[in-house]
CSV table of C-alpha atoms in Angstrom, one decimal:
chain,number,residue,atom,x,y,z
A,1,UNK,CA,0.0,0.0,0.0
A,2,UNK,CA,2.8,2.4,0.9
A,3,UNK,CA,4.6,1.6,-2.4
A,4,UNK,CA,1.5,2.3,-4.5
A,5,UNK,CA,0.9,5.6,-2.6
A,6,UNK,CA,4.4,6.7,-3.4
A,7,UNK,CA,4.0,5.9,-7.1
A,8,UNK,CA,0.8,7.9,-7.2
A,9,UNK,CA,2.5,10.9,-5.5
A,10,UNK,CA,5.4,10.7,-7.9
A,11,UNK,CA,3.0,10.5,-10.9
A,12,UNK,CA,1.1,13.6,-9.7
A,13,UNK,CA,4.4,15.5,-9.3
A,14,UNK,CA,5.6,14.6,-12.8
A,15,UNK,CA,2.2,15.5,-14.3
A,16,UNK,CA,2.3,18.9,-12.6
A,17,UNK,CA,5.8,19.6,-13.8
A,18,UNK,CA,4.8,18.6,-17.4
A,19,UNK,CA,1.8,20.9,-17.1
A,20,UNK,CA,4.0,23.8,-16.1
A,21,UNK,CA,6.3,23.0,-19.0
A,22,UNK,CA,3.4,22.9,-21.4
A,23,UNK,CA,2.0,26.2,-20.1
A,24,UNK,CA,5.2,27.9,-21.0
A,25,UNK,CA,5.4,26.4,-24.5
A,26,UNK,CA,1.7,27.0,-25.3
A,27,UNK,CA,1.8,30.6,-24.0
A,28,UNK,CA,4.8,31.4,-26.2
A,29,UNK,CA,3.1,29.8,-29.2
A,30,UNK,CA,0.0,31.9,-28.5
A,31,UNK,CA,2.2,35.0,-28.3
A,32,UNK,CA,3.6,34.2,-31.8
A,33,UNK,CA,7.1,33.2,-30.8
A,34,UNK,CA,9.0,31.3,-33.4
A,35,UNK,CA,9.6,27.6,-32.7
A,36,UNK,CA,13.3,27.9,-32.0
A,37,UNK,CA,12.6,30.4,-29.2
A,38,UNK,CA,9.9,28.2,-27.8
A,39,UNK,CA,12.3,25.2,-27.7
A,40,UNK,CA,15.0,27.3,-26.1
A,41,UNK,CA,12.8,28.6,-23.2
A,42,UNK,CA,11.2,25.1,-22.7
A,43,UNK,CA,14.7,23.6,-22.2
A,44,UNK,CA,15.4,26.3,-19.6
A,45,UNK,CA,12.2,25.4,-17.8
A,46,UNK,CA,13.1,21.7,-18.1
A,47,UNK,CA,16.3,22.5,-16.2
A,48,UNK,CA,14.5,24.4,-13.5
A,49,UNK,CA,12.0,21.6,-13.0
A,50,UNK,CA,14.7,19.0,-12.7
A,51,UNK,CA,13.5,16.9,-15.6
A,52,UNK,CA,16.0,14.6,-17.1
A,53,UNK,CA,16.5,15.6,-20.8
A,54,UNK,CA,17.2,12.1,-21.9
A,55,UNK,CA,13.7,11.0,-20.8
A,56,UNK,CA,11.8,14.1,-22.0
A,57,UNK,CA,10.3,14.2,-25.5
A,58,UNK,CA,8.6,17.3,-26.8
A,59,UNK,CA,6.5,17.6,-29.9
A,60,UNK,CA,5.6,21.2,-31.0
A,61,UNK,CA,2.9,21.9,-33.5
A,62,UNK,CA,1.1,25.2,-34.4
A,63,UNK,CA,-2.1,24.1,-32.6
A,64,UNK,CA,-0.9,21.5,-30.1
A,65,UNK,CA,2.2,20.9,-27.9
A,66,UNK,CA,2.8,17.4,-26.5
A,67,UNK,CA,5.4,16.3,-24.0
A,68,UNK,CA,6.3,12.7,-23.0
A,69,UNK,CA,8.4,11.8,-20.0
A,70,UNK,CA,9.3,8.1,-20.0
A,71,UNK,CA,12.0,5.5,-19.2
A,72,UNK,CA,11.9,1.8,-19.8
A,73,UNK,CA,9.2,1.1,-17.3
A,74,UNK,CA,7.1,4.3,-16.9
A,75,UNK,CA,5.7,6.8,-19.3
A,76,UNK,CA,3.8,10.1,-18.7
A,77,UNK,CA,2.2,12.1,-21.5
A,78,UNK,CA,0.5,15.4,-21.5
A,79,UNK,CA,-0.6,17.8,-24.2
A,80,UNK,CA,-2.2,21.2,-24.5
A,81,UNK,CA,-4.0,23.1,-27.2
A,82,UNK,CA,-2.8,26.4,-28.6
A,83,UNK,CA,-5.6,28.4,-30.1
A,84,UNK,CA,-5.2,32.1,-29.3
A,85,UNK,CA,-2.3,33.1,-31.6
A,86,UNK,CA,-2.1,36.8,-30.8
A,87,UNK,CA,1.1,38.7,-31.1
A,88,UNK,CA,2.5,39.7,-27.7
A,89,UNK,CA,6.2,40.5,-27.6
A,90,UNK,CA,5.8,41.7,-23.9
A,91,UNK,CA,4.6,38.3,-23.0
A,92,UNK,CA,7.5,36.6,-24.7
A,93,UNK,CA,9.9,38.9,-22.8
A,94,UNK,CA,8.3,38.2,-19.4
A,95,UNK,CA,8.4,34.5,-19.9
A,96,UNK,CA,12.1,34.7,-20.9
A,97,UNK,CA,12.8,36.6,-17.7
A,98,UNK,CA,10.8,34.2,-15.6
A,99,UNK,CA,12.7,31.1,-16.9
A,100,UNK,CA,15.9,32.7,-15.5
A,101,UNK,CA,14.4,34.0,-12.3
A,102,UNK,CA,12.8,30.6,-11.4
A,103,UNK,CA,16.3,29.1,-11.3
A,104,UNK,CA,18.0,32.2,-9.8
A,105,UNK,CA,15.6,32.6,-6.9
A,106,UNK,CA,14.7,28.9,-6.5
A,107,UNK,CA,10.9,29.3,-6.9
A,108,UNK,CA,8.7,26.6,-5.6
A,109,UNK,CA,6.2,25.0,-8.1
A,110,UNK,CA,3.4,27.0,-6.4
A,111,UNK,CA,5.4,30.3,-6.8
A,112,UNK,CA,6.2,29.5,-10.4
A,113,UNK,CA,2.5,28.8,-11.2
A,114,UNK,CA,1.6,32.1,-9.6
A,115,UNK,CA,4.1,33.9,-11.8
A,116,UNK,CA,2.8,32.2,-14.9
A,117,UNK,CA,-0.8,33.1,-14.0
A,118,UNK,CA,0.2,36.7,-13.4
A,119,UNK,CA,1.9,36.9,-16.8
A,120,UNK,CA,-1.2,35.6,-18.5
A,121,UNK,CA,-3.5,38.1,-16.7
A,122,UNK,CA,-1.4,41.1,-17.4
A,123,UNK,CA,-3.4,43.6,-19.6
A,124,UNK,CA,-2.0,44.9,-22.8
A,125,UNK,CA,-0.1,48.2,-22.8
A,126,UNK,CA,-2.4,49.8,-25.3
A,127,UNK,CA,-6.2,50.3,-25.7
A,128,UNK,CA,-8.0,49.3,-28.9
A,129,UNK,CA,-8.3,52.8,-30.1
A,130,UNK,CA,-4.6,53.5,-29.4
A,131,UNK,CA,-3.6,50.4,-31.3
A,132,UNK,CA,-5.9,51.3,-34.2
A,133,UNK,CA,-4.6,54.9,-34.4
A,134,UNK,CA,-1.0,53.9,-34.2
A,135,UNK,CA,-1.5,51.1,-36.8
A,136,UNK,CA,-3.3,53.5,-39.1
A,137,UNK,CA,-0.3,55.9,-39.0
A,138,UNK,CA,2.0,53.0,-39.6
A,139,UNK,CA,0.1,52.4,-42.9
A,140,UNK,CA,0.6,56.0,-43.7
A,141,UNK,CA,4.3,55.5,-43.1
A,142,UNK,CA,4.2,52.6,-45.6
A,143,UNK,CA,2.5,55.0,-48.1
A,144,UNK,CA,5.4,57.4,-47.9
A,145,UNK,CA,7.8,54.5,-48.6
A,146,UNK,CA,5.7,53.9,-51.8
A,147,UNK,CA,6.2,57.5,-53.0
A,148,UNK,CA,3.0,59.3,-51.8
A,149,UNK,CA,3.1,62.9,-50.5
A,150,UNK,CA,2.2,63.9,-46.9
A,151,UNK,CA,-1.4,64.8,-47.5
A,152,UNK,CA,-1.9,61.3,-48.9
A,153,UNK,CA,-0.1,60.0,-45.8
A,154,UNK,CA,-3.0,61.3,-43.6
A,155,UNK,CA,-5.7,59.9,-45.9
A,156,UNK,CA,-4.1,56.5,-45.9
A,157,UNK,CA,-3.8,56.7,-42.1
A,158,UNK,CA,-7.5,57.7,-41.6
A,159,UNK,CA,-8.7,54.9,-43.8
A,160,UNK,CA,-6.5,52.3,-42.0
A,161,UNK,CA,-7.6,53.5,-38.6
A,162,UNK,CA,-11.3,53.0,-39.4
A,163,UNK,CA,-10.7,49.6,-41.1
A,164,UNK,CA,-8.5,48.3,-38.3
A,165,UNK,CA,-10.8,49.4,-35.6
A,166,UNK,CA,-13.7,47.6,-37.4
A,167,UNK,CA,-11.6,44.5,-37.6
A,168,UNK,CA,-10.8,44.6,-33.9
A,169,UNK,CA,-14.5,45.3,-33.1
A,170,UNK,CA,-15.7,42.3,-35.1
A,171,UNK,CA,-13.0,40.1,-33.6
A,172,UNK,CA,-14.1,41.1,-30.1
A,173,UNK,CA,-17.6,40.0,-31.0
A,174,UNK,CA,-16.4,36.6,-32.0
A,175,UNK,CA,-16.5,36.9,-35.8
A,176,UNK,CA,-14.4,34.6,-38.0
A,177,UNK,CA,-10.8,35.8,-38.3
A,178,UNK,CA,-10.8,35.9,-42.1
A,179,UNK,CA,-14.2,37.6,-42.2
A,180,UNK,CA,-12.8,40.3,-39.9
A,181,UNK,CA,-9.8,40.7,-42.2
A,182,UNK,CA,-12.0,40.9,-45.3
A,183,UNK,CA,-14.3,43.5,-43.8
A,184,UNK,CA,-11.4,45.6,-42.4
A,185,UNK,CA,-9.8,45.7,-45.9
A,186,UNK,CA,-13.1,46.5,-47.6
A,187,UNK,CA,-13.9,49.5,-45.3
A,188,UNK,CA,-10.3,50.8,-45.5
A,189,UNK,CA,-10.3,50.7,-49.3
A,190,UNK,CA,-13.7,52.4,-49.5
A,191,UNK,CA,-12.6,55.2,-47.2
A,192,UNK,CA,-9.3,55.6,-49.2
A,193,UNK,CA,-11.3,55.8,-52.4
A,194,UNK,CA,-13.6,58.5,-51.0
A,195,UNK,CA,-10.5,60.5,-50.0
A,196,UNK,CA,-9.3,60.6,-53.6
A,197,UNK,CA,-12.3,62.8,-54.5
A,198,UNK,CA,-10.8,65.6,-52.4
A,199,UNK,CA,-8.1,66.0,-55.0
A,200,UNK,CA,-9.7,64.6,-58.2
A,201,UNK,CA,-13.1,66.2,-58.2
A,202,UNK,CA,-12.8,69.8,-59.4
A,203,UNK,CA,-15.9,71.0,-57.6
A,204,UNK,CA,-14.5,69.8,-54.3
A,205,UNK,CA,-11.0,71.0,-54.9
A,206,UNK,CA,-12.1,74.6,-54.9
A,207,UNK,CA,-13.7,74.2,-51.5
A,208,UNK,CA,-10.9,72.8,-49.5
A,209,UNK,CA,-7.6,74.4,-48.4
A,210,UNK,CA,-4.5,73.6,-50.4
A,211,UNK,CA,-2.7,71.7,-47.7
A,212,UNK,CA,-5.4,69.0,-48.0
A,213,UNK,CA,-4.8,68.4,-51.7
A,214,UNK,CA,-2.6,65.5,-52.7
A,215,UNK,CA,-0.7,64.8,-56.0
A,216,UNK,CA,-0.8,61.1,-55.2
A,217,UNK,CA,-4.5,60.4,-54.6
A,218,UNK,CA,-4.3,56.7,-55.5
A,219,UNK,CA,-1.5,55.7,-53.2
A,220,UNK,CA,-3.7,55.5,-50.1
A,221,UNK,CA,-5.6,52.7,-51.7
A,222,UNK,CA,-2.3,50.7,-51.9
A,223,UNK,CA,-1.4,51.3,-48.3
A,224,UNK,CA,-4.6,51.6,-46.3
A,225,UNK,CA,-5.0,47.9,-45.7
A,226,UNK,CA,-1.4,46.9,-45.0
A,227,UNK,CA,-2.1,46.6,-41.3
A,228,UNK,CA,-3.5,43.2,-42.2
A,229,UNK,CA,-0.3,41.9,-43.9
A,230,UNK,CA,0.9,39.3,-41.4
A,231,UNK,CA,4.5,40.3,-41.1
A,232,UNK,CA,5.3,38.4,-37.9
A,233,UNK,CA,3.8,35.1,-39.1
A,234,UNK,CA,5.6,35.5,-42.4
A,235,UNK,CA,9.0,35.9,-40.7
A,236,UNK,CA,8.2,33.1,-38.2
A,237,UNK,CA,7.3,30.8,-41.1
A,238,UNK,CA,10.7,31.4,-42.8
A,239,UNK,CA,12.5,31.2,-39.5
A,240,UNK,CA,10.8,27.8,-38.7
A,241,UNK,CA,11.6,26.4,-42.1
A,242,UNK,CA,15.3,27.5,-41.8
A,243,UNK,CA,15.4,26.1,-38.2
A,244,UNK,CA,14.1,22.7,-39.3
A,245,UNK,CA,10.6,23.0,-37.9
A,246,UNK,CA,9.0,22.2,-41.2
A,247,UNK,CA,5.5,21.2,-40.1
A,248,UNK,CA,4.9,24.2,-37.9
A,249,UNK,CA,6.4,26.5,-40.6
A,250,UNK,CA,4.0,25.1,-43.3
A,251,UNK,CA,1.0,25.6,-41.0
A,252,UNK,CA,2.1,29.2,-40.4
A,253,UNK,CA,2.5,29.6,-44.2
A,254,UNK,CA,-1.0,28.4,-44.9
A,255,UNK,CA,-2.5,30.7,-42.3
A,256,UNK,CA,-0.6,33.6,-43.8
A,257,UNK,CA,-1.8,32.7,-47.3
A,258,UNK,CA,-5.5,32.6,-46.1
A,259,UNK,CA,-5.1,36.0,-44.4
A,260,UNK,CA,-3.7,37.6,-47.5
A,261,UNK,CA,-6.4,36.0,-49.7
A,262,UNK,CA,-9.0,37.4,-47.3
A,263,UNK,CA,-7.4,40.9,-47.5
A,264,UNK,CA,-7.2,40.8,-51.3
A,265,UNK,CA,-10.8,39.7,-51.5
A,266,UNK,CA,-11.9,42.6,-49.3
A,267,UNK,CA,-9.9,45.1,-51.4
A,268,UNK,CA,-11.0,43.6,-54.7
A,269,UNK,CA,-14.6,43.6,-53.7
A,270,UNK,CA,-14.3,47.3,-52.7
A,271,UNK,CA,-12.7,48.2,-56.0
A,272,UNK,CA,-15.4,46.4,-57.9
A,273,UNK,CA,-18.1,48.3,-55.9
A,274,UNK,CA,-16.4,51.6,-56.5
A,275,UNK,CA,-15.8,50.8,-60.2
A,276,UNK,CA,-12.0,51.5,-60.1
A,277,UNK,CA,-9.8,50.1,-62.9
A,278,UNK,CA,-6.7,48.1,-62.0
A,279,UNK,CA,-4.7,51.1,-61.0
A,280,UNK,CA,-2.2,49.0,-59.1
A,281,UNK,CA,-0.7,47.5,-62.3
A,282,UNK,CA,0.9,50.7,-63.6
A,283,UNK,CA,1.0,53.0,-60.5
A,284,UNK,CA,4.6,53.9,-59.7
A,285,UNK,CA,5.8,53.0,-56.2
A,286,UNK,CA,9.3,54.5,-56.6
A,287,UNK,CA,9.7,57.2,-53.8
A,288,UNK,CA,11.6,60.4,-54.3
A,289,UNK,CA,11.7,61.7,-50.8
A,290,UNK,CA,14.7,62.8,-48.8
A,291,UNK,CA,16.3,60.3,-46.4
A,292,UNK,CA,15.0,62.5,-43.5
A,293,UNK,CA,11.4,61.8,-44.7
A,294,UNK,CA,12.2,58.1,-45.1
A,295,UNK,CA,13.5,58.1,-41.5
A,296,UNK,CA,10.4,59.8,-40.2
A,297,UNK,CA,8.1,57.4,-42.1
A,298,UNK,CA,10.1,54.4,-41.0
A,299,UNK,CA,10.0,55.4,-37.3
A,300,UNK,CA,6.2,56.0,-37.5
A,301,UNK,CA,5.6,52.6,-39.1
A,302,UNK,CA,7.9,50.7,-36.7
A,303,UNK,CA,6.3,52.3,-33.6
A,304,UNK,CA,2.8,51.9,-35.0
A,305,UNK,CA,3.1,48.2,-35.6
A,306,UNK,CA,4.8,47.8,-32.3
A,307,UNK,CA,1.6,48.7,-30.6
A,308,UNK,CA,-0.1,45.8,-32.4
A,309,UNK,CA,2.7,43.5,-31.1
A,310,UNK,CA,2.3,44.9,-27.5
A,311,UNK,CA,5.9,46.1,-27.3
A,312,UNK,CA,6.5,47.9,-23.9
A,313,UNK,CA,6.2,51.7,-24.2
A,314,UNK,CA,9.8,52.2,-23.0
A,315,UNK,CA,11.1,50.3,-26.0
A,316,UNK,CA,9.2,52.3,-28.6
A,317,UNK,CA,12.0,54.8,-29.2
A,318,UNK,CA,14.4,51.9,-29.6
A,319,UNK,CA,12.2,50.3,-32.1
A,320,UNK,CA,11.8,53.6,-34.0
A,321,UNK,CA,15.6,53.8,-34.3
A,322,UNK,CA,15.7,50.2,-35.4
A,323,UNK,CA,13.1,50.9,-38.1
A,324,UNK,CA,15.1,53.9,-39.3
A,325,UNK,CA,18.3,51.9,-39.6
A,326,UNK,CA,16.6,49.1,-41.4
A,327,UNK,CA,14.6,51.2,-43.9
A,328,UNK,CA,17.2,53.8,-44.6
A,329,UNK,CA,19.9,51.2,-45.2
A,330,UNK,CA,17.5,49.2,-47.4
A,331,UNK,CA,16.7,52.3,-49.4
A,332,UNK,CA,20.3,53.4,-49.8
A,333,UNK,CA,21.3,50.0,-51.2
A,334,UNK,CA,18.1,49.6,-53.2
A,335,UNK,CA,17.6,53.0,-54.8
A,336,UNK,CA,20.0,55.0,-56.9
A,337,UNK,CA,20.5,57.1,-60.0
A,338,UNK,CA,18.3,54.9,-62.1
A,339,UNK,CA,15.3,55.9,-60.0
A,340,UNK,CA,16.4,59.5,-59.4
A,341,UNK,CA,17.6,58.8,-55.9
A,342,UNK,CA,20.8,58.7,-53.9
A,343,UNK,CA,22.1,55.2,-53.3
A,344,UNK,CA,23.9,52.1,-54.6
A,345,UNK,CA,21.1,51.1,-57.0
A,346,UNK,CA,21.4,47.3,-56.2
A,347,UNK,CA,17.7,46.5,-56.2
A,348,UNK,CA,15.1,45.7,-53.7
A,349,UNK,CA,16.2,42.1,-52.9
A,350,UNK,CA,19.8,43.0,-52.1
A,351,UNK,CA,18.7,46.2,-50.3
A,352,UNK,CA,16.2,44.2,-48.1
A,353,UNK,CA,18.9,41.7,-47.2
A,354,UNK,CA,21.3,44.4,-46.3
A,355,UNK,CA,18.8,46.3,-44.2
A,356,UNK,CA,17.5,43.3,-42.3
A,357,UNK,CA,21.0,41.9,-41.7
A,358,UNK,CA,22.3,45.2,-40.4
A,359,UNK,CA,19.5,45.7,-37.9
A,360,UNK,CA,19.7,42.1,-36.8
A,361,UNK,CA,23.4,42.6,-35.9
A,362,UNK,CA,22.5,45.7,-34.0
A,363,UNK,CA,19.7,43.9,-32.1
A,364,UNK,CA,22.1,41.0,-31.3
A,365,UNK,CA,24.1,43.5,-29.2
A,366,UNK,CA,21.1,45.6,-28.0
A,367,UNK,CA,19.1,42.7,-26.6
A,368,UNK,CA,21.7,42.5,-23.8
A,369,UNK,CA,21.3,46.2,-23.1
A,370,UNK,CA,17.6,46.1,-22.8
A,371,UNK,CA,17.2,42.6,-21.5
A,372,UNK,CA,14.7,41.4,-24.1
A,373,UNK,CA,14.8,38.6,-26.6
A,374,UNK,CA,16.3,39.3,-30.1
A,375,UNK,CA,13.0,38.6,-31.8
A,376,UNK,CA,11.2,41.4,-29.8
A,377,UNK,CA,13.6,44.0,-31.1
A,378,UNK,CA,14.5,42.8,-34.6
A,379,UNK,CA,11.0,41.9,-36.0
A,380,UNK,CA,9.3,45.2,-35.2
A,381,UNK,CA,12.2,47.0,-36.7
A,382,UNK,CA,12.1,45.1,-40.1
A,383,UNK,CA,8.3,45.1,-40.4
A,384,UNK,CA,8.3,48.4,-42.3
A,385,UNK,CA,10.3,46.6,-45.0
A,386,UNK,CA,7.7,43.8,-45.6
A,387,UNK,CA,6.5,44.1,-49.2
A,388,UNK,CA,2.8,44.1,-48.6
A,389,UNK,CA,2.0,45.9,-51.8
A,390,UNK,CA,3.8,43.4,-53.9
A,391,UNK,CA,1.9,40.5,-52.4
A,392,UNK,CA,-1.3,42.5,-52.9
A,393,UNK,CA,-0.4,43.2,-56.6
A,394,UNK,CA,0.4,39.6,-57.2
A,395,UNK,CA,-2.9,38.2,-55.9
A,396,UNK,CA,-4.9,41.1,-57.4
A,397,UNK,CA,-3.4,40.3,-60.8
A,398,UNK,CA,-4.6,36.7,-60.5
A,399,UNK,CA,-8.1,37.7,-59.3
A,400,UNK,CA,-8.5,40.3,-62.1
A,401,UNK,CA,-7.3,38.0,-65.0
A,402,UNK,CA,-9.3,38.7,-68.2
A,403,UNK,CA,-7.3,36.7,-70.7
A,404,UNK,CA,-4.9,39.5,-71.7
A,405,UNK,CA,-1.4,38.4,-72.8
A,406,UNK,CA,1.1,38.9,-70.0
A,407,UNK,CA,-1.3,38.9,-67.0
A,408,UNK,CA,0.2,35.7,-65.6
A,409,UNK,CA,3.7,37.0,-66.1
A,410,UNK,CA,2.9,40.2,-64.2
A,411,UNK,CA,1.3,38.3,-61.4
A,412,UNK,CA,4.1,35.8,-61.1
A,413,UNK,CA,6.7,38.5,-61.3
A,414,UNK,CA,5.2,40.4,-58.3
A,415,UNK,CA,4.6,37.1,-56.4
A,416,UNK,CA,8.2,35.9,-56.9
A,417,UNK,CA,9.7,39.3,-56.0
A,418,UNK,CA,7.6,39.6,-52.9
A,419,UNK,CA,8.5,36.0,-51.8
A,420,UNK,CA,12.2,36.6,-52.4
A,421,UNK,CA,12.1,39.9,-50.4
A,422,UNK,CA,10.3,38.2,-47.5
A,423,UNK,CA,12.9,35.3,-47.6
A,424,UNK,CA,15.9,37.6,-47.5
A,425,UNK,CA,14.3,39.7,-44.7
A,426,UNK,CA,13.8,36.6,-42.6
A,427,UNK,CA,17.3,35.3,-43.5
A,428,UNK,CA,18.8,38.7,-42.6
A,429,UNK,CA,17.0,38.6,-39.2
A,430,UNK,CA,18.0,35.0,-38.6
A,431,UNK,CA,21.5,34.6,-40.0
A,432,UNK,CA,23.4,37.0,-37.8
A,433,UNK,CA,21.8,35.5,-34.7
A,434,UNK,CA,22.8,32.0,-36.0
A,435,UNK,CA,26.4,33.1,-36.5
A,436,UNK,CA,26.7,34.4,-32.9
A,437,UNK,CA,24.5,31.6,-31.6
A,438,UNK,CA,27.4,29.4,-30.5
A,439,UNK,CA,28.9,32.2,-28.6
A,440,UNK,CA,25.6,33.2,-27.0
A,441,UNK,CA,24.8,29.6,-26.3
A,442,UNK,CA,28.1,29.1,-24.5
A,443,UNK,CA,27.4,32.2,-22.3
A,444,UNK,CA,23.9,31.0,-21.5
A,445,UNK,CA,25.1,27.5,-20.8
A,446,UNK,CA,27.7,28.8,-18.3
A,447,UNK,CA,25.1,31.1,-16.7
A,448,UNK,CA,22.7,28.2,-16.4
A,449,UNK,CA,25.4,26.0,-15.0
A,450,UNK,CA,26.3,28.4,-12.3
A,451,UNK,CA,22.6,29.1,-11.3
A,452,UNK,CA,21.9,25.4,-11.1
A,453,UNK,CA,25.0,24.8,-8.9
A,454,UNK,CA,23.8,27.5,-6.6
A,455,UNK,CA,20.3,26.2,-6.5
A,456,UNK,CA,20.8,22.5,-6.3
A,457,UNK,CA,24.4,22.2,-5.0
A,458,UNK,CA,24.9,19.4,-7.5
A,459,UNK,CA,28.2,18.0,-8.5
A,460,UNK,CA,29.7,19.1,-11.8
A,461,UNK,CA,29.2,15.8,-13.6
A,462,UNK,CA,25.4,15.8,-13.0
A,463,UNK,CA,25.1,19.4,-14.1
A,464,UNK,CA,27.0,18.8,-17.3
A,465,UNK,CA,24.7,15.9,-18.1
A,466,UNK,CA,21.6,18.0,-17.5
A,467,UNK,CA,22.4,21.0,-19.6
A,468,UNK,CA,23.9,19.3,-22.6
């Protein structure tokens, strides 16, 4: 009887530890962390919980995480569903800090559970209207990058604010995610189309002040719905594929594709309702602004999207600087005399790779200054470089096919260009971190080693076996 009771007690303890491990993994997945980061933090929790790595088996999928703890005679299996999938960089940072603090301060299981519950209950830093307004101006910053003037910047921002707030409202009411995206894109495009009358209709032009007139009235239609473009899932998809997490990466890719299709359907439906021709095919996106204007637009976009990602307010100036570095370096390498700009004239792909690589290197150093994961600094900084318009142009070209020679070529050109730009952005974010990974891993390993020695007073041989 005593033996059976002891076995039951041990099983309950193992199940509780596995549940704590699952809570961390699922929360990170729901916060849109990439799989490599999830694995790294779960291994740290594993060390804190005293689970033997040779007996622990973890399966990570986009919707389910499963753990098995077994030896030759006993097996324990637990799994948990991941279904929220919001973007919460603050949550990722808090969990990263907790995994270190749990070892450093020798938390009990009850204390650790309380800390996890407190993280889950923390409210977001920004209200819905603050997020919608900031995201709207972020789309206006995108519009500047496409070559619009500053009056059009405000029209694009207004349209995006209204569309994004509608999307958030419908989501809060429990509407389907893709329906929310479609409706948000539809309303944003309608509002942007209405704003074009302020500069195109002669009877209205005479009634409004000159500062409200724009020479680029169609550009807001290209940028007003770019708050929907899933930049973080796109980068996570490529990061997962490069990291060997193929299945999770493919599921992310399919979700991204459905989101973009929903966005294009909403935009396309609005254009049909308004009776607008395929203006996106021949509308120039080459900017001719000064680098000061590029920097301002990049800072606005980076900070605006950071509110969607729930970046702490104290980091917004840092993210703004990161966006400026990424976009201005991209533009300097990309643009040049052939487009009437100052730069190296190496093209969008090379420019995007240069910009994302440079900011990733900067973030690799800065993450130690601000005590936040690399992903939480680098991804918001490169989001202003994501080629949302190229993806929109590609899908819109396929939707609008009418049998004209060259339509498929145009669509495939934009699709391939957008795909390559996204790929090099993700590579630029990931590669510098991979190059310094061995150095960072060694430092973390030594730090973990010392904390475990202080906490458990284990001998060196057992510690080496645990953390390898």
